[in-house]
Amino acid sequence: MSATLELSLPAAAPVAAPAPSRSYWRVVGRQLRRDPMALAAGLVLLLIIGAAVLAPWLAPADPYKASMLKRLLPIGSPGFLLGTDELGRDMLSRLMHGGRLSLLMGVVPVLAAFGIGTAIGLLAGYVGGRLNMVIMRVLDVFYAFPSVLLAVAISGALGPGMSNSLIALTLVFLPQVVRVAESVTTQVRQLDYIEAARMSGASAFSIIRVHVLGNVLGPVFVYATGLLSVSMILASGLSFLGLGVKPPEPEWGLMLNTLRSAIYVNPWIAALPGALIFVTSIAFNLLADSVRSAMDIRR
Amino acid sequence: MFAYILKRLIYAIPIALSVTVVSFVLVYLAPGDPLNAIAPADAPEEVIQALKSAYGLDKPVPVQYGLWLMRAVQGDLGTSIASGRAVTAEVLSAVSNTLLLAGMAALGGVLVGCVLGALAGYRHGTWIDRVATVISVIGVSIPHYWLGLVLTILFSIWLPWFPAMGAGPGGSSEWLWDTEHLRHLVLPALTLSVIPMGIITRTVRALVADMLEQEFVTALRARGLSGVAIFRHVAKNTAPTVLAVAGLQIGYLMGGSILVETVFAWPGTGFLLNTAIFQRDIPLLQGTILVLCMFFVVLNLLVDILQPLIDPRMGRS
């Protein structure tokens, strides 16, 4: 599975027909490396993630160090490549550091929903019957809420804060993931080879692990990659509303909020954090599209 | 047909009920005693007791829910802690503003999306198709609260064409159909319309391209029908799906407008939710969410009922 995202690996594979020994995921990985859109999106993401992860070592200045004399310096000022924010802190450093929290807040809910949702979906789909009905009807309730409203409602009721908005976003994505996992599991469960495995005495757990999971993981993985972009926008949106990360932590959505009043003084500085959310989200979307077509799964 | 509508109506009842349950439970999600959300912190003991019995907080939770639901059905959503006014009145005036914004954004987004998507589907693989694809990817990837900021910079500060804040001159929250109010609507509606535009473009493009490859279109062509006549057939077949997607989008926009309303200080439900959350005004939060979600449920119901009117095949199945 790791092969799908390792876009930096040299494409050493020959153009000849795929050898039968190659696993499915390696074929998908090779397909992605040949897709220019996937490569470009992967490269952009790699740059953004790299800058965020290495921010403590690469950033030119302390992202918390404020200076009343150097407030809202324009882009390209000497010593401040991307200018300074409303408290005179170096924008470039804050944007690099901000990526850490923004990416974390965007990716973690999807990962959590992917893990928990797949498990619940497998359970509901494999056991079927009344349990399936109860689980799916409960999740139907969440579909009665528009996702932004649900996220705002949950994290608003829990109170502002990072962990609460992570919980809220996970709850928003969970029903969708469960639905995908459940529908695939229900289909797979009825196939003959599952019946054969059951008759040969395999336990339910090992049937799910060996025979069902492999079929379910693909579609759910594709669905989850498609959620990454939405999650980035929503997570930063919650911080923008003041429901997520709290100041003075650098985070793109929060920076967008605190710089809002600066648009009359130095508009382009205020637009920078949002531009990064946009670029990240577009890259996630394009990569998700490529992964979907590489894995040949139609929505 | 009648039986179908009845079935849909009956199916909506448990969903609507479960929405009320979730809205009710939100109070218990909030940290601390729900009474803290209703009574001021320094309230004397007898006031607290009076409030407790007034809100039924001394009764078991299911009974509390029943009482709350009874009051909600009669239009009483409690009293806002922040303003002291009835939640119902506050929510209704805000909802009308949000509906206006979301409706305009949906109208614009769906219209542009349909035209772009149909063009792209018809001219599959040409530059129009590529432009439409890029626009739809941007539409679904853009953080709209940021787009609102950029549009403000461009068309309010740089080119002073449209006002940046509020729904009318002097910060009035009463909507009037005049040019001054309409000018306030332009930027927020444009910002919000980008999401449905992207999604509708994507949907229509895929549908039209798919439809044109169907055998009945080939048959129509073979019979010598003109392009316009064929387009009418294609449009008729894509309409139900587009209607379903567009209907859901209006609902999503009513929820999603909270971010755009914050950017433009639009006096709608987003503004109300913001107040409710940061002043810990739980009745207001509960009421706003309940009303918005009921709109969403009704909207889904309307789409379900309208669809077979356009496509009679659905009603029969």
XYZ file of C-alpha atoms in Angstrom:
616
model
C 0.000 0.000 0.000
C 2.874 2.357 0.685
C 3.863 2.163 -2.973
C 0.925 4.331 -4.020
C 2.248 7.459 -2.464
C 5.968 7.024 -2.953
C 6.050 9.254 -5.968
C 9.665 10.174 -5.496
C 10.884 6.677 -6.309
C 12.651 6.463 -9.661
C 10.452 4.835 -12.286
C 12.786 1.918 -12.923
C 10.096 -0.414 -14.166
C 10.346 -1.367 -17.828
C 7.497 -0.463 -20.158
C 6.867 -4.128 -20.938
C 3.703 -5.913 -19.819
C 3.473 -6.222 -16.047
C 5.029 -9.391 -14.717
C 2.441 -11.608 -13.033
C 4.427 -11.592 -9.808
C 3.873 -7.899 -9.295
C 1.284 -7.143 -6.676
C -1.768 -5.043 -7.399
C -0.519 -2.117 -5.339
C 2.792 -2.023 -7.216
C 0.919 -1.859 -10.510
C -1.129 1.008 -9.159
C 2.040 2.735 -7.959
C 3.632 2.393 -11.383
C 0.493 3.691 -13.047
C 0.653 6.756 -10.807
C 4.296 7.419 -11.612
C 3.391 7.561 -15.308
C 0.556 10.037 -14.728
C 1.897 13.606 -15.100
C -0.977 15.060 -13.093
C -0.297 12.687 -10.197
C 3.418 13.475 -10.354
C 2.834 17.235 -10.311
C 0.314 17.014 -7.468
C 2.586 14.648 -5.557
C 5.559 16.965 -6.007
C 3.595 19.986 -4.739
C 2.382 18.017 -1.737
C 5.883 16.735 -1.060
C 7.197 20.328 -1.089
C 4.455 21.557 1.258
C 4.760 18.587 3.614
C 8.558 18.819 3.505
C 8.518 22.539 4.318
C 6.105 21.913 7.183
C 7.970 18.948 8.671
C 11.368 20.625 8.368
C 10.078 24.046 9.475
C 11.962 24.063 12.821
C 15.240 23.690 10.915
C 14.474 25.502 7.647
C 12.359 28.477 8.764
C 14.405 31.704 8.683
C 12.918 33.156 11.887
C 11.071 32.348 15.095
C 7.344 32.130 14.154
C 6.305 33.519 17.561
C 8.708 36.464 17.733
C 6.608 39.627 17.391
C 7.818 43.139 16.725
C 5.588 46.197 17.005
C 7.899 48.150 14.698
C 7.750 45.687 11.818
C 4.015 45.093 11.486
C 2.552 44.185 8.078
C 5.722 44.688 6.052
C 5.044 44.034 2.344
C 6.149 40.890 0.518
C 9.817 41.070 -0.436
C 10.961 43.280 2.451
C 14.653 42.785 3.324
C 14.924 39.988 5.891
C 11.251 39.102 5.505
C 10.792 37.313 2.182
C 6.983 37.108 2.491
C 6.554 40.147 4.724
C 5.260 40.186 8.292
C 1.866 39.672 9.900
C -0.265 41.961 12.085
C 2.078 41.448 15.042
C 5.284 41.804 13.055
C 6.041 38.067 12.934
C 7.841 36.654 9.897
C 5.187 35.361 7.448
C 7.389 32.787 5.716
C 8.299 31.139 9.008
C 4.709 31.225 10.214
C 3.421 29.733 6.975
C 5.989 26.919 7.153
C 5.207 26.197 10.796
C 1.488 26.663 10.109
C 1.572 23.795 7.655
C 2.344 21.386 10.491
C -0.931 21.998 12.313
C -3.019 22.572 9.170
C -1.892 19.314 7.570
C -2.235 17.442 10.840
C -5.745 18.757 11.394
C -6.682 17.928 7.815
C -5.160 14.446 7.575
C -5.790 12.985 11.046
C -9.642 13.022 10.856
C -9.513 11.240 7.497
C -7.082 8.629 8.845
C -9.223 8.109 11.926
C -12.429 7.862 9.902
C -10.644 5.479 7.484
C -9.545 3.154 10.288
C -12.647 3.214 12.452
C -15.056 3.447 9.516
C -13.545 0.441 7.728
C -13.813 -1.612 10.908
C -17.449 -0.671 11.517
C -18.317 -1.135 7.849
C -16.710 -4.600 7.764
C -18.581 -5.587 10.900
C -21.933 -4.292 9.642
C -21.474 -5.777 6.193
C -20.126 -9.157 7.279
C -22.491 -9.827 10.155
C -25.440 -8.361 8.278
C -28.970 -8.797 9.532
C -30.238 -6.772 12.436
C -26.830 -5.443 13.496
C -26.308 -4.077 9.999
C -29.694 -2.397 10.079
C -29.101 -0.769 13.446
C -25.660 0.552 12.492
C -26.757 1.870 9.112
C -29.952 3.506 10.408
C -27.994 5.282 13.141
C -25.546 6.564 10.541
C -28.429 7.706 8.314
C -29.140 10.338 10.941
C -25.796 11.984 10.211
C -26.784 12.280 6.565
C -29.632 14.542 7.628
C -27.001 17.175 8.507
C -25.015 19.194 5.972
C -21.360 18.376 6.721
C -20.126 21.895 7.510
C -23.060 22.423 9.850
C -22.422 19.091 11.568
C -18.752 19.939 12.083
C -19.573 23.389 13.429
C -22.378 22.050 15.626
C -20.295 19.307 17.226
C -17.158 21.341 17.789
C -19.283 24.303 18.863
C -21.080 22.209 21.465
C -17.853 20.543 22.660
C -16.209 23.947 22.856
C -13.320 25.449 20.862
C -10.022 23.573 20.743
C -7.878 21.375 18.560
C -8.882 17.959 19.869
C -12.578 18.851 19.773
C -12.413 19.893 16.147
C -10.510 16.687 15.333
C -13.342 14.707 16.964
C -15.970 16.742 15.114
C -14.349 16.201 11.708
C -13.845 12.482 12.326
C -17.546 12.183 13.159
C -18.404 14.035 9.943
C -16.449 11.645 7.733
C -17.111 8.426 9.630
C -20.638 7.686 8.294
C -19.509 8.177 4.699
C -16.565 5.782 5.079
C -18.731 3.203 6.850
C -21.255 3.354 4.020
C -18.603 2.628 1.389
C -17.012 -0.172 3.431
C -20.388 -1.693 4.273
C -21.649 -1.790 0.690
C -18.475 -3.434 -0.624
C -18.400 -5.946 2.230
C -22.026 -6.886 1.639
C -21.264 -7.535 -2.034
C -18.108 -9.529 -1.368
C -19.717 -11.607 1.387
C -22.107 -13.186 -1.092
C -19.338 -14.433 -3.408
C -18.703 -18.142 -3.744
C -15.122 -18.169 -2.507
C -16.169 -16.691 0.829
C -18.660 -19.519 1.147
C -15.878 -21.965 0.262
C -13.592 -20.476 2.911
C -16.356 -20.735 5.486
C -16.996 -24.361 4.617
C -13.328 -25.187 4.873
C -13.579 -24.106 8.496
C -11.973 -20.681 8.478
C -13.004 -18.418 11.350
C -14.979 -15.255 10.687
C -11.990 -13.161 11.722
C -9.586 -14.827 9.329
C -12.113 -14.726 6.481
C -12.487 -10.980 7.002
C -8.734 -10.478 7.330
C -7.655 -12.625 4.409
C -10.538 -12.583 1.943
C -12.723 -9.541 2.607
C -10.329 -6.829 3.734
C -8.305 -6.886 0.533
C -11.413 -6.198 -1.519
C -12.770 -3.523 0.765
C -9.557 -1.601 1.368
C -9.225 -0.402 -2.236
C -12.568 1.387 -2.649
C -12.415 2.777 0.903
C -8.851 4.005 0.332
C -9.928 5.801 -2.845
C -12.876 7.329 -1.052
C -10.685 8.456 1.843
C -8.114 10.120 -0.435
C -11.014 12.055 -1.936
C -11.909 13.294 1.546
C -8.462 14.777 2.217
C -9.158 17.980 0.304
C -12.541 18.534 1.984
C -10.962 17.807 5.336
C -8.194 20.390 4.789
C -10.772 23.053 3.896
C -13.077 22.168 6.789
C -10.292 21.902 9.378
C -8.833 25.261 8.447
C -12.382 26.602 8.245
C -13.029 25.613 11.848
C -9.831 27.371 12.912
C -10.890 30.343 10.800
C -14.117 30.481 12.804
C -12.074 30.309 16.008
C -13.194 26.765 16.796
C -9.934 24.946 16.147
C -6.350 25.964 16.850
C -5.981 28.848 19.287
C -3.617 31.846 18.915
C -0.679 32.377 18.950
C -0.157 28.931 17.349
C 0.537 29.320 13.630
C -2.174 27.608 11.554
C -3.318 28.640 8.073
C -7.034 29.007 8.827
C -6.408 30.905 12.034
C -3.812 33.133 10.307
C -6.391 33.922 7.643
C -8.762 34.996 10.393
C -6.333 37.172 12.347
C -5.040 38.803 9.148
C -8.559 39.608 7.971
C -8.425 43.120 9.374
C -5.155 43.714 7.527
C -6.709 43.561 4.058
C -7.045 47.337 4.035
C -3.356 47.805 4.791
C -1.561 44.987 3.060
C -4.090 42.772 1.249
C -1.736 40.212 -0.314
C -0.195 39.223 3.014
C -3.708 38.422 4.236
C -4.366 36.254 1.184
C -1.207 34.104 1.609
C -2.363 31.496 4.171
C -5.556 30.837 2.220
C -3.579 30.424 -0.978
C -1.641 27.607 0.708
C -4.869 25.909 1.847
C -6.098 26.181 -1.749
C -2.928 24.750 -3.294
C -2.824 21.858 -0.808
C -6.485 21.088 -1.333
C -6.196 21.150 -5.127
C -3.130 18.891 -4.994
C -4.992 16.423 -2.759
C -7.954 16.495 -5.152
C -5.860 15.887 -8.270
C -3.929 13.107 -6.555
C -7.184 11.512 -5.440
C -8.502 11.630 -9.012
C -5.322 9.969 -10.265
C -5.439 7.304 -7.552
C -9.044 6.594 -8.476
C -8.313 6.110 -12.149
C -5.088 4.182 -11.446
C -7.050 1.786 -9.267
C -9.817 1.726 -11.842
C -12.613 2.346 -9.381
C -15.633 4.326 -10.468
C -17.494 6.372 -7.930
C -47.719 8.396 -7.671
C -49.752 9.365 -4.617
C -48.600 6.242 -2.821
C -44.992 7.148 -3.617
C -45.339 10.647 -2.139
C -47.026 9.231 0.939
C -44.238 6.696 1.384
C -41.613 9.453 1.165
C -43.501 11.585 3.681
C -43.694 8.710 6.137
C -40.009 7.928 5.612
C -39.112 11.543 6.454
C -40.715 11.336 9.899
C -38.066 9.149 11.608
C -35.315 11.247 10.012
C -36.889 14.463 11.254
C -37.310 12.938 14.710
C -33.704 11.790 14.833
C -32.594 15.297 13.870
C -34.449 16.615 16.891
C -32.742 13.985 19.057
C -29.286 15.043 17.854
C -30.093 18.732 18.332
C -31.303 17.921 21.835
C -28.260 15.826 22.688
C -25.949 18.695 21.656
C -26.706 20.317 25.024
C -25.349 17.254 26.791
C -22.241 17.242 24.598
C -21.400 20.631 26.010
C -19.030 20.374 28.961
C -20.569 20.980 32.366
C -24.108 21.005 33.663
C -26.662 22.040 31.014
C -28.057 24.344 33.653
C -24.862 26.402 33.468
C -25.826 27.125 29.891
C -29.196 28.500 30.923
C -28.652 30.163 34.295
C -26.156 32.974 34.888
C -23.152 31.843 36.911
C -24.018 33.945 39.959
C -27.689 32.980 40.117
C -29.047 32.382 43.645
C -30.205 28.920 44.678
C -33.955 29.548 44.356
C -33.542 30.951 40.840
C -31.616 27.834 39.872
C -34.352 25.621 41.339
C -37.041 27.639 39.530
C -35.151 27.348 36.246
C -34.620 23.649 36.835
C -38.342 22.961 37.118
C -39.184 25.477 34.383
C -36.911 23.674 31.930
C -37.828 20.294 33.355
C -34.198 19.598 34.254
C -35.297 17.862 37.452
C -36.953 15.144 35.353
C -35.326 12.149 33.611
C -33.643 12.898 30.262
C -36.221 11.189 27.968
C -38.989 13.180 29.659
C -36.930 16.339 29.192
C -36.610 15.517 25.516
C -40.362 14.991 25.230
C -41.099 18.323 26.883
C -38.532 20.099 24.737
C -39.955 18.516 21.583
C -43.503 19.508 22.532
C -42.416 23.109 22.973
C -40.342 23.051 19.760
C -43.287 21.745 17.730
C -45.335 24.656 19.041
C -42.620 27.037 17.884
C -41.023 27.691 21.257
C -37.275 27.098 21.073
C -36.480 28.780 24.358
C -34.837 32.102 25.128
C -31.468 33.241 23.906
C -29.034 33.818 26.752
C -27.041 36.406 24.840
C -29.902 38.649 23.766
C -32.767 37.578 26.024
C -35.030 37.380 22.974
C -37.015 34.352 21.847
C -34.789 31.962 19.887
C -37.536 31.318 17.331
C -37.747 34.994 16.328
C -33.958 35.335 16.099
C -33.582 32.185 14.024
C -36.404 32.971 11.626
C -35.082 36.418 10.704
C -31.570 35.004 10.261
C -32.798 32.016 8.253
C -34.508 34.262 5.722
C -31.201 36.061 5.120
C -29.313 32.783 4.799
C -31.959 31.358 2.477
C -31.648 34.406 0.261
C -27.864 34.088 0.103
C -27.856 30.312 -0.371
C -30.692 30.480 -2.900
C -28.962 33.094 -5.032
C -25.657 31.221 -4.862
C -27.355 27.953 -5.801
C -29.262 29.567 -8.655
C -26.132 31.139 -10.136
C -23.931 28.127 -9.497
C -26.397 25.619 -10.916
C -27.107 27.700 -14.033
C -23.434 28.273 -14.849
C -22.609 24.675 -13.911
C -25.295 23.276 -16.220
C -24.154 25.388 -19.186
C -20.457 24.645 -18.608
C -21.063 20.970 -17.964
C -23.301 20.525 -21.013
C -20.767 22.302 -23.236
C -17.950 20.144 -21.877
C -19.976 16.967 -22.266
C -20.914 17.816 -25.840
C -17.406 18.847 -26.812
C -15.764 15.956 -24.968
C -11.961 16.154 -25.184
C -11.771 19.671 -26.640
C -10.412 22.834 -25.003
C -13.875 23.714 -23.673
C -13.918 20.369 -21.893
C -10.498 21.042 -20.399
C -11.444 24.555 -19.256
C -14.643 23.217 -17.675
C -12.696 20.463 -15.910
C -10.177 22.950 -14.505
C -13.015 25.231 -13.326
C -14.813 22.356 -11.649
C -11.659 21.164 -9.875
C -11.029 24.717 -8.655
C -14.660 24.993 -7.585
C -14.503 21.917 -5.367
C -10.990 22.597 -4.021
C -11.145 26.287 -3.160
C -11.573 27.285 0.477
C -14.529 29.583 -0.106
C -13.836 31.700 2.970
C -10.505 32.561 1.338
C -12.164 33.244 -2.014
C -14.449 35.687 -0.220
C -11.407 37.496 1.140
C -9.746 37.634 -2.285
C -12.944 38.905 -3.944
C -13.198 41.577 -1.246
C -9.630 42.635 -1.960
C -10.279 42.728 -5.715
C -13.781 44.188 -6.007
C -14.170 46.142 -2.808
C -10.757 47.570 -2.035
C -8.845 47.532 -5.300
C -11.866 48.334 -7.483
C -14.470 49.870 -5.157
C -17.485 48.352 -6.916
C -19.220 46.408 -4.183
C -19.521 46.811 -0.414
C -17.432 44.378 1.655
C -19.711 43.888 4.619
C -23.300 43.532 5.749
C -26.575 42.947 3.951
C -27.561 46.568 3.468
C -26.534 50.190 3.995
C -25.797 51.179 7.577
C -25.502 47.592 8.727
C -29.250 46.969 8.492
C -30.236 43.328 8.655
C -33.682 43.845 7.105
C -33.622 42.763 3.481
C -35.184 44.979 0.789
C -35.264 44.385 -2.945
C -33.421 47.530 -4.052
C -30.120 48.117 -5.829
C -28.288 49.060 -2.645
C -29.183 45.750 -0.957
C -28.542 43.779 -4.129
C -25.039 45.266 -4.343
C -24.369 43.863 -0.875
C -25.493 40.450 -2.049
C -23.154 40.217 -5.073
C -19.848 39.274 -3.438
C -21.125 36.784 -0.838
C -23.421 35.072 -3.336
C -20.646 34.893 -5.926
C -18.280 33.400 -3.334
C -20.773 30.798 -2.227
C -21.824 29.908 -5.791
C -18.391 28.496 -6.626
C -19.014 25.230 -4.759
C -22.279 24.203 -6.487
C -20.851 25.426 -9.781
C -17.911 23.056 -9.536
C -20.012 20.094 -8.473
C -22.805 20.679 -11.008
C -20.298 21.174 -13.837
C -18.662 17.872 -12.939
C -21.988 16.034 -12.688
C -23.545 17.429 -15.876
C -20.367 16.882 -17.864
C -20.183 13.197 -16.894
C -23.917 12.686 -17.444
C -24.033 14.349 -20.861
C -20.894 12.612 -22.104
C -22.324 9.307 -20.900
C -25.724 9.990 -22.432
C -24.335 10.874 -25.863
C -22.748 7.437 -26.094
C -26.045 5.659 -25.419
C -27.700 3.724 -28.174
C -30.892 5.749 -28.162
C -28.940 8.855 -29.130
C -27.406 6.979 -32.063
C -30.903 5.850 -32.988
C -32.193 9.405 -32.831
C -29.326 10.571 -35.008
C -30.014 7.763 -37.491
C -33.620 8.863 -37.703
C -32.321 12.266 -38.764
C -33.313 14.325 -35.727
C -31.760 17.762 -35.474
C -29.205 18.632 -32.841
C -31.755 20.665 -30.889
C -34.205 17.768 -30.778
C -31.503 15.399 -29.586
C -30.437 17.914 -26.956
C -34.012 17.951 -25.667
C -33.837 14.186 -25.155
C -30.474 14.421 -23.419
C -31.677 17.258 -21.189
C -34.796 15.341 -20.203
C -32.716 12.337 -19.188
C -30.139 14.289 -17.197
C -32.629 16.570 -15.422
C -33.642 14.231 -12.546
C -30.051 13.583 -11.449
C -29.108 17.247 -11.787
C -32.174 18.194 -9.751
C -31.189 15.771 -7.001
C -27.612 17.070 -6.853
C -28.737 20.708 -7.015
C -31.308 20.185 -4.265
C -28.689 18.708 -1.958
C -26.367 21.589 -2.803
C -28.855 24.199 -1.580
C -28.962 22.308 1.690
C -25.179 22.125 1.927
C -24.972 25.831 1.113
C -27.309 26.682 3.982
C -24.874 24.915 6.290
C -21.738 26.011 4.465
C -22.712 29.655 4.364
C -21.540 30.036 7.970
C -17.969 30.614 6.799
C -18.896 33.025 4.018
C -21.299 34.872 6.310
C -18.425 35.368 8.743
C -16.217 36.828 6.013
C -18.865 39.275 4.792
C -20.591 39.920 8.162
C -23.825 38.724 6.557
C -26.619 38.758 9.171
C -27.706 35.148 8.682
C -27.629 31.878 10.576
C -23.838 31.698 10.352
C -23.600 34.916 12.321
C -26.121 33.515 14.806
C -24.154 30.263 15.200
C -20.994 32.258 15.800
C -22.670 34.263 18.554
C -24.196 31.135 20.018
C -20.901 29.258 20.137
C -18.712 31.981 21.566
C -21.221 33.223 24.111
C -22.017 29.615 25.065
C -25.641 30.357 24.167
C -26.812 26.745 24.019
C -30.551 27.330 23.347
C -29.632 29.546 20.409
C -27.148 26.961 19.076
C -29.702 24.189 19.457
C -32.500 26.191 17.841
C -30.440 27.376 14.881
C -29.154 23.903 14.125
C -32.591 22.360 14.493
C -34.190 24.849 12.096
C -31.374 24.560 9.523
C -31.505 20.762 9.604
C -35.284 20.733 9.277
C -34.852 22.834 6.144
C -32.383 20.245 4.898
C -34.798 17.386 5.620
C -37.671 19.185 3.872
C -35.420 19.985 0.924
C -34.444 16.333 0.555
C -38.110 15.426 0.717
C -38.983 17.979 -1.974
C -36.285 16.612 -4.261
C -37.564 13.075 -3.695
C -41.093 14.147 -4.548
C -40.148 16.314 -7.548
C -37.929 13.704 -9.181
C -40.686 11.289 -10.287
C -42.686 14.260 -11.573
C -39.874 14.858 -14.050
C -39.093 11.204 -14.611
C -42.233 9.060 -14.195
C -40.169 5.847 -14.290
C -38.938 6.552 -10.737
C -42.403 6.788 -9.244
C -43.341 3.364 -10.553
C -40.410 1.442 -9.190
